Amino acid sequence: MATIKQALEKASSLQKISDTWQLDSELLLASAIEKSREYLFTWPERELADTQLRAFQEFCERRSAGEPIAYILGRQSFWDFELKVNPSVLIPRPETELLVETALELLEDAYPGTANILDLGTGSGAIALALAANNDAWQVTAVDSSAQALAVARENAESLQIANIEFVQTSWCDGLEANYYDLVAANPPYVQEGDRHLLEGSLPFEPVSALVAGDGGLADIRTIAEQARHCMQLGAWLLIEHGYEQKLAVAKILADAGYKNIECVLDLAKLDRLTKAQFLS
């Protein structure tokens, strides 16, 4: 038998894998005993059942092997809600909230009523659900080529009771309605094959297809820039998240595809995080 306090003390081995090992251990133990973190602080001398202790030890072993907390817990916070995640989807990053914020800035003034929005490579549905939740009159189409990813996104929509969203399995814009969307958002794969970062942090556990693109990480961005034009209305905006060293390359791709008003948006760390561009002709 072990108390909550003793179990957390034994989890100090997690510091070998994580700078936030104390938080990690608290989250894992709270999940193992199906209580809140506050419960751990309130009842540190409470003894754990054998099944609870085994579950916690198993979680710690997975974390020690490098598996991301989000996959162990099966959930990740994003925007105003928690999303279900599993290894078939990329773990939503806080940096991607900038894409949502930028989209809302463009949409809220221009489309206080109805708007048609497209989210390409939706994964867990993070971007699509954040936009759909903002305005019931906006209709969001969430696209992914992975049936497994779409299953996760649908489950998140049902859990959050967001109805103004439809899910489509296709490759980027293939088969989508022409001249229809007022805004297209995309967080595509943009990591170059063989990039050393793929061996770091949570990336070895995440789906390679959601991370890596050919042509130096630009292949999918190039495809989206070309295809999206055909399903956008005149005046619509395209927002693409990309790597912090890809600003100039992405701007050239968009300019060559005929987009105007091309502008890179910096994240809180002052890194080039996404580029927005307008389809005018």
mmCIF file of C-alpha atoms in Angstrom:
data_model
loop_
_atom_site.group_PDB
_atom_site.id
_atom_site.type_symbol
_atom_site.label_atom_id
_atom_site.label_comp_id
_atom_site.label_asym_id
_atom_site.label_seq_id
_atom_site.Cartn_x
_atom_site.Cartn_y
_atom_site.Cartn_z
ATOM 1 C CA MET A 1 0.000 0.000 0.000
ATOM 2 C CA ALA A 2 1.099 3.564 -0.621
ATOM 3 C CA THR A 3 -0.363 6.961 0.090
ATOM 4 C CA ILE A 4 -0.929 9.639 -2.522
ATOM 5 C CA LYS A 5 2.096 11.534 -1.198
ATOM 6 C CA GLN A 6 4.332 8.451 -1.329
ATOM 7 C CA ALA A 7 3.243 7.578 -4.857
ATOM 8 C CA LEU A 8 4.058 11.081 -6.074
ATOM 9 C CA GLU A 9 7.462 10.992 -4.379
ATOM 10 C CA LYS A 10 8.329 7.722 -6.125
ATOM 11 C CA ALA A 11 7.476 9.322 -9.461
ATOM 12 C CA SER A 12 10.516 11.595 -9.192
ATOM 13 C CA SER A 13 12.205 9.329 -11.751
ATOM 14 C CA LEU A 14 10.134 11.156 -14.372
ATOM 15 C CA GLN A 15 12.489 14.119 -14.101
ATOM 16 C CA LYS A 16 14.837 12.193 -16.408
ATOM 17 C CA ILE A 17 12.331 12.559 -19.245
ATOM 18 C CA SER A 18 10.374 15.714 -18.402
ATOM 19 C CA ASP A 19 11.114 19.211 -17.110
ATOM 20 C CA THR A 20 7.542 19.282 -15.812
ATOM 21 C CA TRP A 21 7.758 15.910 -14.081
ATOM 22 C CA GLN A 22 5.905 17.038 -10.947
ATOM 23 C CA LEU A 23 2.940 18.268 -12.956
ATOM 24 C CA ASP A 24 3.116 15.139 -15.101
ATOM 25 C CA SER A 25 3.002 12.863 -12.067
ATOM 26 C CA GLU A 26 0.069 14.755 -10.575
ATOM 27 C CA LEU A 27 -1.903 14.553 -13.809
ATOM 28 C CA LEU A 28 -1.151 10.853 -14.179
ATOM 29 C CA LEU A 29 -2.086 10.005 -10.594
ATOM 30 C CA ALA A 30 -5.272 12.067 -10.758
ATOM 31 C CA SER A 31 -6.245 10.156 -13.890
ATOM 32 C CA ALA A 32 -5.333 6.785 -12.351
ATOM 33 C CA ILE A 33 -7.589 7.358 -9.336
ATOM 34 C CA GLU A 34 -10.206 9.316 -11.334
ATOM 35 C CA LYS A 35 -9.956 12.391 -9.125
ATOM 36 C CA SER A 36 -8.857 16.006 -9.589
ATOM 37 C CA ARG A 37 -5.382 17.353 -8.864
ATOM 38 C CA GLU A 38 -6.941 19.332 -6.028
ATOM 39 C CA TYR A 39 -7.948 16.034 -4.437
ATOM 40 C CA LEU A 40 -4.292 14.989 -4.344
ATOM 41 C CA PHE A 41 -3.328 18.111 -2.411
ATOM 42 C CA THR A 42 -6.298 17.824 -0.052
ATOM 43 C CA TRP A 43 -5.813 14.148 0.827
ATOM 44 C CA PRO A 44 -2.045 13.413 0.577
ATOM 45 C CA GLU A 45 -2.231 10.688 3.253
ATOM 46 C CA ARG A 46 -5.092 8.835 1.569
ATOM 47 C CA GLU A 47 -4.039 5.261 0.757
ATOM 48 C CA LEU A 48 -4.305 4.023 -2.810
ATOM 49 C CA ALA A 49 -5.965 0.777 -3.767
ATOM 50 C CA ASP A 50 -3.687 -1.766 -5.427
ATOM 51 C CA THR A 51 -5.461 -1.286 -8.766
ATOM 52 C CA GLN A 52 -4.988 2.483 -8.557
ATOM 53 C CA LEU A 53 -1.303 2.145 -7.735
ATOM 54 C CA ARG A 54 -0.740 -0.305 -10.597
ATOM 55 C CA ALA A 55 -2.517 2.018 -13.030
ATOM 56 C CA PHE A 56 -0.343 4.920 -11.880
ATOM 57 C CA GLN A 57 2.844 2.878 -12.181
ATOM 58 C CA GLU A 58 1.862 1.833 -15.699
ATOM 59 C CA PHE A 59 1.219 5.460 -16.650
ATOM 60 C CA CYS A 60 4.625 6.447 -15.248
ATOM 61 C CA GLU A 61 6.354 3.700 -17.216
ATOM 62 C CA ARG A 62 4.759 4.955 -20.416
ATOM 63 C CA ARG A 63 5.781 8.520 -19.623
ATOM 64 C CA SER A 64 9.332 7.381 -18.794
ATOM 65 C CA ALA A 65 9.485 5.839 -22.268
ATOM 66 C CA GLY A 66 8.746 9.279 -23.711
ATOM 67 C CA GLU A 67 5.065 8.869 -24.531
ATOM 68 C CA PRO A 68 3.304 12.250 -24.406
ATOM 69 C CA ILE A 69 1.032 12.995 -21.460
ATOM 70 C CA ALA A 70 -1.802 13.796 -23.877
ATOM 71 C CA TYR A 71 -1.775 10.283 -25.340
ATOM 72 C CA ILE A 72 -1.550 8.629 -21.918
ATOM 73 C CA LEU A 73 -4.483 10.663 -20.600
ATOM 74 C CA GLY A 74 -6.315 10.574 -23.918
ATOM 75 C CA ARG A 75 -7.043 14.278 -23.867
ATOM 76 C CA GLN A 76 -5.512 17.686 -24.544
ATOM 77 C CA SER A 77 -6.638 21.217 -23.719
ATOM 78 C CA PHE A 78 -7.111 23.562 -26.669
ATOM 79 C CA TRP A 79 -8.872 26.909 -26.875
ATOM 80 C CA ASP A 80 -11.833 26.753 -24.444
ATOM 81 C CA PHE A 81 -12.221 22.998 -24.211
ATOM 82 C CA GLU A 82 -10.595 19.605 -23.793
ATOM 83 C CA LEU A 83 -10.283 17.370 -26.817
ATOM 84 C CA LYS A 84 -9.961 13.625 -27.061
ATOM 85 C CA VAL A 85 -6.663 12.657 -28.681
ATOM 86 C CA ASN A 86 -4.939 9.403 -29.552
ATOM 87 C CA PRO A 87 -1.917 8.428 -31.682
ATOM 88 C CA SER A 88 -3.944 8.757 -34.894
ATOM 89 C CA VAL A 89 -4.020 12.559 -34.497
ATOM 90 C CA LEU A 90 -1.453 15.255 -33.881
ATOM 91 C CA ILE A 91 -1.544 16.688 -30.357
ATOM 92 C CA PRO A 92 -2.990 20.233 -30.612
ATOM 93 C CA ARG A 93 -0.380 22.870 -29.730
ATOM 94 C CA PRO A 94 -0.985 26.176 -27.932
ATOM 95 C CA GLU A 95 0.751 27.912 -30.866
ATOM 96 C CA THR A 96 -2.033 26.788 -33.189
ATOM 97 C CA GLU A 97 -4.497 28.889 -31.196
ATOM 98 C CA LEU A 98 -2.938 31.842 -33.062
ATOM 99 C CA LEU A 99 -4.453 30.465 -36.256
ATOM 100 C CA VAL A 100 -7.879 30.431 -34.585
ATOM 101 C CA GLU A 101 -7.389 33.974 -33.269
ATOM 102 C CA THR A 102 -6.334 35.248 -36.697
ATOM 103 C CA ALA A 103 -9.285 33.541 -38.372
ATOM 104 C CA LEU A 104 -11.701 35.090 -35.886
ATOM 105 C CA GLU A 105 -10.245 38.554 -36.479
ATOM 106 C CA LEU A 106 -10.930 38.157 -40.198
ATOM 107 C CA LEU A 107 -14.359 36.567 -39.800
ATOM 108 C CA GLU A 108 -16.090 38.414 -36.983
ATOM 109 C CA ASP A 109 -16.257 41.810 -38.700
ATOM 110 C CA ALA A 110 -16.778 40.591 -42.264
ATOM 111 C CA TYR A 111 -19.182 37.736 -41.489
ATOM 112 C CA PRO A 112 -21.296 38.511 -38.406
ATOM 113 C CA GLY A 113 -23.991 36.373 -40.018
ATOM 114 C CA THR A 114 -23.383 33.261 -42.064
ATOM 115 C CA ALA A 115 -19.976 32.138 -43.306
ATOM 116 C CA ASN A 116 -18.577 28.991 -44.876
ATOM 117 C CA ILE A 117 -15.281 27.874 -43.377
ATOM 118 C CA LEU A 118 -12.942 25.072 -44.424
ATOM 119 C CA ASP A 119 -10.398 23.393 -42.133
ATOM 120 C CA LEU A 120 -7.880 21.296 -44.047
ATOM 121 C CA GLY A 121 -6.168 18.431 -42.217
ATOM 122 C CA THR A 122 -8.459 18.731 -39.218
ATOM 123 C CA GLY A 123 -6.941 15.930 -37.119
ATOM 124 C CA SER A 124 -8.648 16.062 -33.725
ATOM 125 C CA GLY A 125 -10.886 18.852 -35.022
ATOM 126 C CA ALA A 126 -9.196 21.494 -32.871
ATOM 127 C CA ILE A 127 -9.281 24.418 -35.325
ATOM 128 C CA ALA A 128 -12.638 23.535 -36.864
ATOM 129 C CA LEU A 129 -14.361 23.108 -33.504
ATOM 130 C CA ALA A 130 -12.925 26.329 -32.079
ATOM 131 C CA LEU A 131 -14.268 28.270 -35.067
ATOM 132 C CA ALA A 132 -17.631 26.496 -35.161
ATOM 133 C CA ALA A 133 -18.156 27.091 -31.441
ATOM 134 C CA ASN A 134 -17.697 30.830 -31.910
ATOM 135 C CA ASN A 135 -20.773 31.368 -34.103
ATOM 136 C CA ASP A 136 -23.657 28.959 -34.674
ATOM 137 C CA ALA A 137 -24.377 30.638 -38.017
ATOM 138 C CA TRP A 138 -20.990 29.696 -39.412
ATOM 139 C CA GLN A 139 -20.856 26.370 -41.234
ATOM 140 C CA VAL A 140 -17.528 24.591 -40.925
ATOM 141 C CA THR A 141 -16.277 21.781 -43.149
ATOM 142 C CA ALA A 142 -13.489 19.724 -41.558
ATOM 143 C CA VAL A 143 -11.379 17.663 -43.969
ATOM 144 C CA ASP A 144 -8.876 14.902 -43.348
ATOM 145 C CA SER A 145 -7.552 12.023 -45.424
ATOM 146 C CA SER A 146 -7.475 9.760 -42.346
ATOM 147 C CA ALA A 147 -10.640 7.929 -41.338
ATOM 148 C CA GLN A 148 -9.137 7.356 -37.881
ATOM 149 C CA ALA A 149 -8.520 11.071 -37.394
ATOM 150 C CA LEU A 150 -12.035 11.951 -38.526
ATOM 151 C CA ALA A 151 -13.459 9.463 -36.025
ATOM 152 C CA VAL A 152 -11.669 11.350 -33.238
ATOM 153 C CA ALA A 153 -12.855 14.724 -34.572
ATOM 154 C CA ARG A 154 -16.465 13.518 -34.796
ATOM 155 C CA GLU A 155 -16.316 12.238 -31.231
ATOM 156 C CA ASN A 156 -15.031 15.615 -30.071
ATOM 157 C CA ALA A 157 -17.829 17.427 -31.895
ATOM 158 C CA GLU A 158 -20.424 15.175 -30.294
ATOM 159 C CA SER A 159 -18.889 15.557 -26.841
ATOM 160 C CA LEU A 160 -18.850 19.350 -27.166
ATOM 161 C CA GLN A 161 -22.326 19.358 -28.745
ATOM 162 C CA ILE A 162 -21.159 21.396 -31.729
ATOM 163 C CA ALA A 163 -23.532 20.760 -34.615
ATOM 164 C CA ASN A 164 -22.586 23.350 -37.269
ATOM 165 C CA ILE A 165 -19.764 21.217 -38.618
ATOM 166 C CA GLU A 166 -19.470 18.457 -41.204
ATOM 167 C CA PHE A 167 -16.618 16.029 -41.720
ATOM 168 C CA VAL A 168 -15.282 14.984 -45.109
ATOM 169 C CA GLN A 169 -12.667 12.347 -45.861
ATOM 170 C CA THR A 170 -10.625 13.499 -48.823
ATOM 171 C CA SER A 171 -7.156 14.690 -49.784
ATOM 172 C CA TRP A 172 -7.037 18.428 -49.174
ATOM 173 C CA CYS A 173 -9.589 20.092 -51.497
ATOM 174 C CA ASP A 174 -10.361 17.132 -53.759
ATOM 175 C CA GLY A 175 -14.076 16.995 -54.543
ATOM 176 C CA LEU A 176 -15.053 20.063 -52.528
ATOM 177 C CA GLU A 177 -17.548 22.597 -53.825
ATOM 178 C CA ALA A 178 -16.087 25.319 -56.059
ATOM 179 C CA ASN A 179 -16.216 29.033 -55.219
ATOM 180 C CA TYR A 180 -17.814 28.333 -51.854
ATOM 181 C CA TYR A 181 -15.640 29.074 -48.824
ATOM 182 C CA ASP A 182 -15.095 32.441 -47.147
ATOM 183 C CA LEU A 183 -12.068 31.284 -45.178
ATOM 184 C CA VAL A 184 -9.744 28.301 -45.462
ATOM 185 C CA ALA A 185 -7.530 27.327 -42.523
ATOM 186 C CA ALA A 186 -4.791 24.716 -42.643
ATOM 187 C CA ASN A 187 -2.159 23.335 -40.302
ATOM 188 C CA PRO A 188 -0.542 20.938 -42.782
ATOM 189 C CA PRO A 189 2.571 18.792 -42.461
ATOM 190 C CA TYR A 190 5.557 21.106 -42.897
ATOM 191 C CA VAL A 191 8.530 19.346 -41.308
ATOM 192 C CA GLN A 192 11.276 18.308 -43.718
ATOM 193 C CA GLU A 193 12.032 14.606 -44.033
ATOM 194 C CA GLY A 194 14.971 13.664 -41.817
ATOM 195 C CA ASP A 195 14.683 16.772 -39.642
ATOM 196 C CA ARG A 196 16.399 16.117 -36.304
ATOM 197 C CA HIS A 197 13.401 17.536 -34.408
ATOM 198 C CA LEU A 198 11.413 14.449 -35.406
ATOM 199 C CA LEU A 199 13.430 12.533 -32.814
ATOM 200 C CA GLU A 200 12.664 14.978 -30.006
ATOM 201 C CA GLY A 201 9.885 15.350 -27.448
ATOM 202 C CA SER A 202 6.507 13.911 -28.401
ATOM 203 C CA LEU A 203 7.181 13.819 -32.151
ATOM 204 C CA PRO A 204 8.372 10.174 -32.341
ATOM 205 C CA PHE A 205 4.945 9.131 -31.019
ATOM 206 C CA GLU A 206 2.845 11.313 -33.322
ATOM 207 C CA PRO A 207 1.617 10.378 -36.820
ATOM 208 C CA VAL A 208 4.369 11.020 -39.347
ATOM 209 C CA SER A 209 1.773 11.772 -42.029
ATOM 210 C CA ALA A 210 0.620 14.792 -39.992
ATOM 211 C CA LEU A 211 4.152 16.112 -39.544
ATOM 212 C CA VAL A 212 6.358 15.423 -42.557
ATOM 213 C CA ALA A 213 6.086 16.736 -46.109
ATOM 214 C CA GLY A 214 8.318 16.405 -49.141
ATOM 215 C CA ASP A 215 9.982 19.249 -51.031
ATOM 216 C CA GLY A 216 11.744 20.476 -47.902
ATOM 217 C CA GLY A 217 8.498 20.429 -45.937
ATOM 218 C CA LEU A 218 6.656 22.556 -48.506
ATOM 219 C CA ALA A 219 4.899 19.964 -50.679
ATOM 220 C CA ASP A 220 1.527 20.039 -48.930
ATOM 221 C CA ILE A 221 1.591 23.811 -48.531
ATOM 222 C CA ARG A 222 2.163 24.098 -52.279
ATOM 223 C CA THR A 223 -0.747 21.728 -52.996
ATOM 224 C CA ILE A 224 -3.083 23.608 -50.665
ATOM 225 C CA ALA A 225 -2.170 26.980 -52.169
ATOM 226 C CA GLU A 226 -3.072 25.725 -55.635
ATOM 227 C CA GLN A 227 -6.172 23.691 -54.773
ATOM 228 C CA ALA A 228 -7.761 26.093 -52.283
ATOM 229 C CA ARG A 229 -8.170 28.821 -54.924
ATOM 230 C CA HIS A 230 -10.769 26.743 -56.713
ATOM 231 C CA CYS A 231 -13.050 26.331 -53.706
ATOM 232 C CA MET A 232 -12.740 29.885 -52.334
ATOM 233 C CA GLN A 233 -15.026 32.815 -53.020
ATOM 234 C CA LEU A 234 -13.473 36.053 -54.257
ATOM 235 C CA GLY A 235 -12.197 37.966 -51.252
ATOM 236 C CA ALA A 236 -11.784 34.836 -49.134
ATOM 237 C CA TRP A 237 -8.758 34.306 -46.911
ATOM 238 C CA LEU A 238 -6.330 31.410 -46.713
ATOM 239 C CA LEU A 239 -4.448 30.854 -43.437
ATOM 240 C CA ILE A 240 -1.570 28.377 -43.308
ATOM 241 C CA GLU A 241 0.517 27.473 -40.273
ATOM 242 C CA HIS A 242 4.152 26.742 -41.133
ATOM 243 C CA GLY A 243 7.650 26.433 -39.712
ATOM 244 C CA TYR A 244 9.396 29.519 -38.357
ATOM 245 C CA GLU A 245 12.039 29.342 -41.108
ATOM 246 C CA GLN A 246 9.545 28.961 -43.962
ATOM 247 C CA LYS A 247 8.138 32.496 -44.130
ATOM 248 C CA LEU A 248 9.783 33.543 -47.390
ATOM 249 C CA ALA A 249 9.203 30.222 -49.139
ATOM 250 C CA VAL A 250 5.519 30.186 -48.181
ATOM 251 C CA ALA A 251 5.052 33.803 -49.266
ATOM 252 C CA LYS A 252 6.538 32.979 -52.676
ATOM 253 C CA ILE A 253 4.309 29.920 -53.079
ATOM 254 C CA LEU A 254 1.231 32.019 -52.319
ATOM 255 C CA ALA A 255 2.299 34.872 -54.592
ATOM 256 C CA ASP A 256 3.038 32.476 -57.450
ATOM 257 C CA ALA A 257 -0.441 30.986 -56.979
ATOM 258 C CA GLY A 258 -1.991 34.443 -57.391
ATOM 259 C CA TYR A 259 -2.861 35.375 -53.811
ATOM 260 C CA LYS A 260 -2.700 38.979 -52.618
ATOM 261 C CA ASN A 261 -2.330 40.782 -49.272
ATOM 262 C CA ILE A 262 0.152 38.165 -48.089
ATOM 263 C CA GLU A 263 1.211 38.689 -44.485
ATOM 264 C CA CYS A 264 3.097 36.594 -41.937
ATOM 265 C CA VAL A 265 1.800 36.553 -38.353
ATOM 266 C CA LEU A 266 4.170 36.173 -35.398
ATOM 267 C CA ASP A 267 3.447 34.045 -32.350
ATOM 268 C CA LEU A 268 4.066 35.061 -28.721
ATOM 269 C CA ALA A 269 7.712 34.035 -29.044
ATOM 270 C CA LYS A 270 8.050 36.444 -32.012
ATOM 271 C CA LEU A 271 8.521 33.537 -34.410
ATOM 272 C CA ASP A 272 6.962 33.376 -37.878
ATOM 273 C CA ARG A 273 4.015 31.079 -37.159
ATOM 274 C CA LEU A 274 1.485 31.437 -39.987
ATOM 275 C CA THR A 275 0.801 33.307 -43.191
ATOM 276 C CA LYS A 276 -2.507 34.735 -44.340
ATOM 277 C CA ALA A 277 -3.321 35.578 -47.948
ATOM 278 C CA GLN A 278 -6.396 36.747 -49.836
ATOM 279 C CA PHE A 279 -7.890 35.312 -53.017
ATOM 280 C CA LEU A 280 -8.955 38.251 -55.188
ATOM 281 C CA SER A 281 -8.811 36.980 -58.774
#
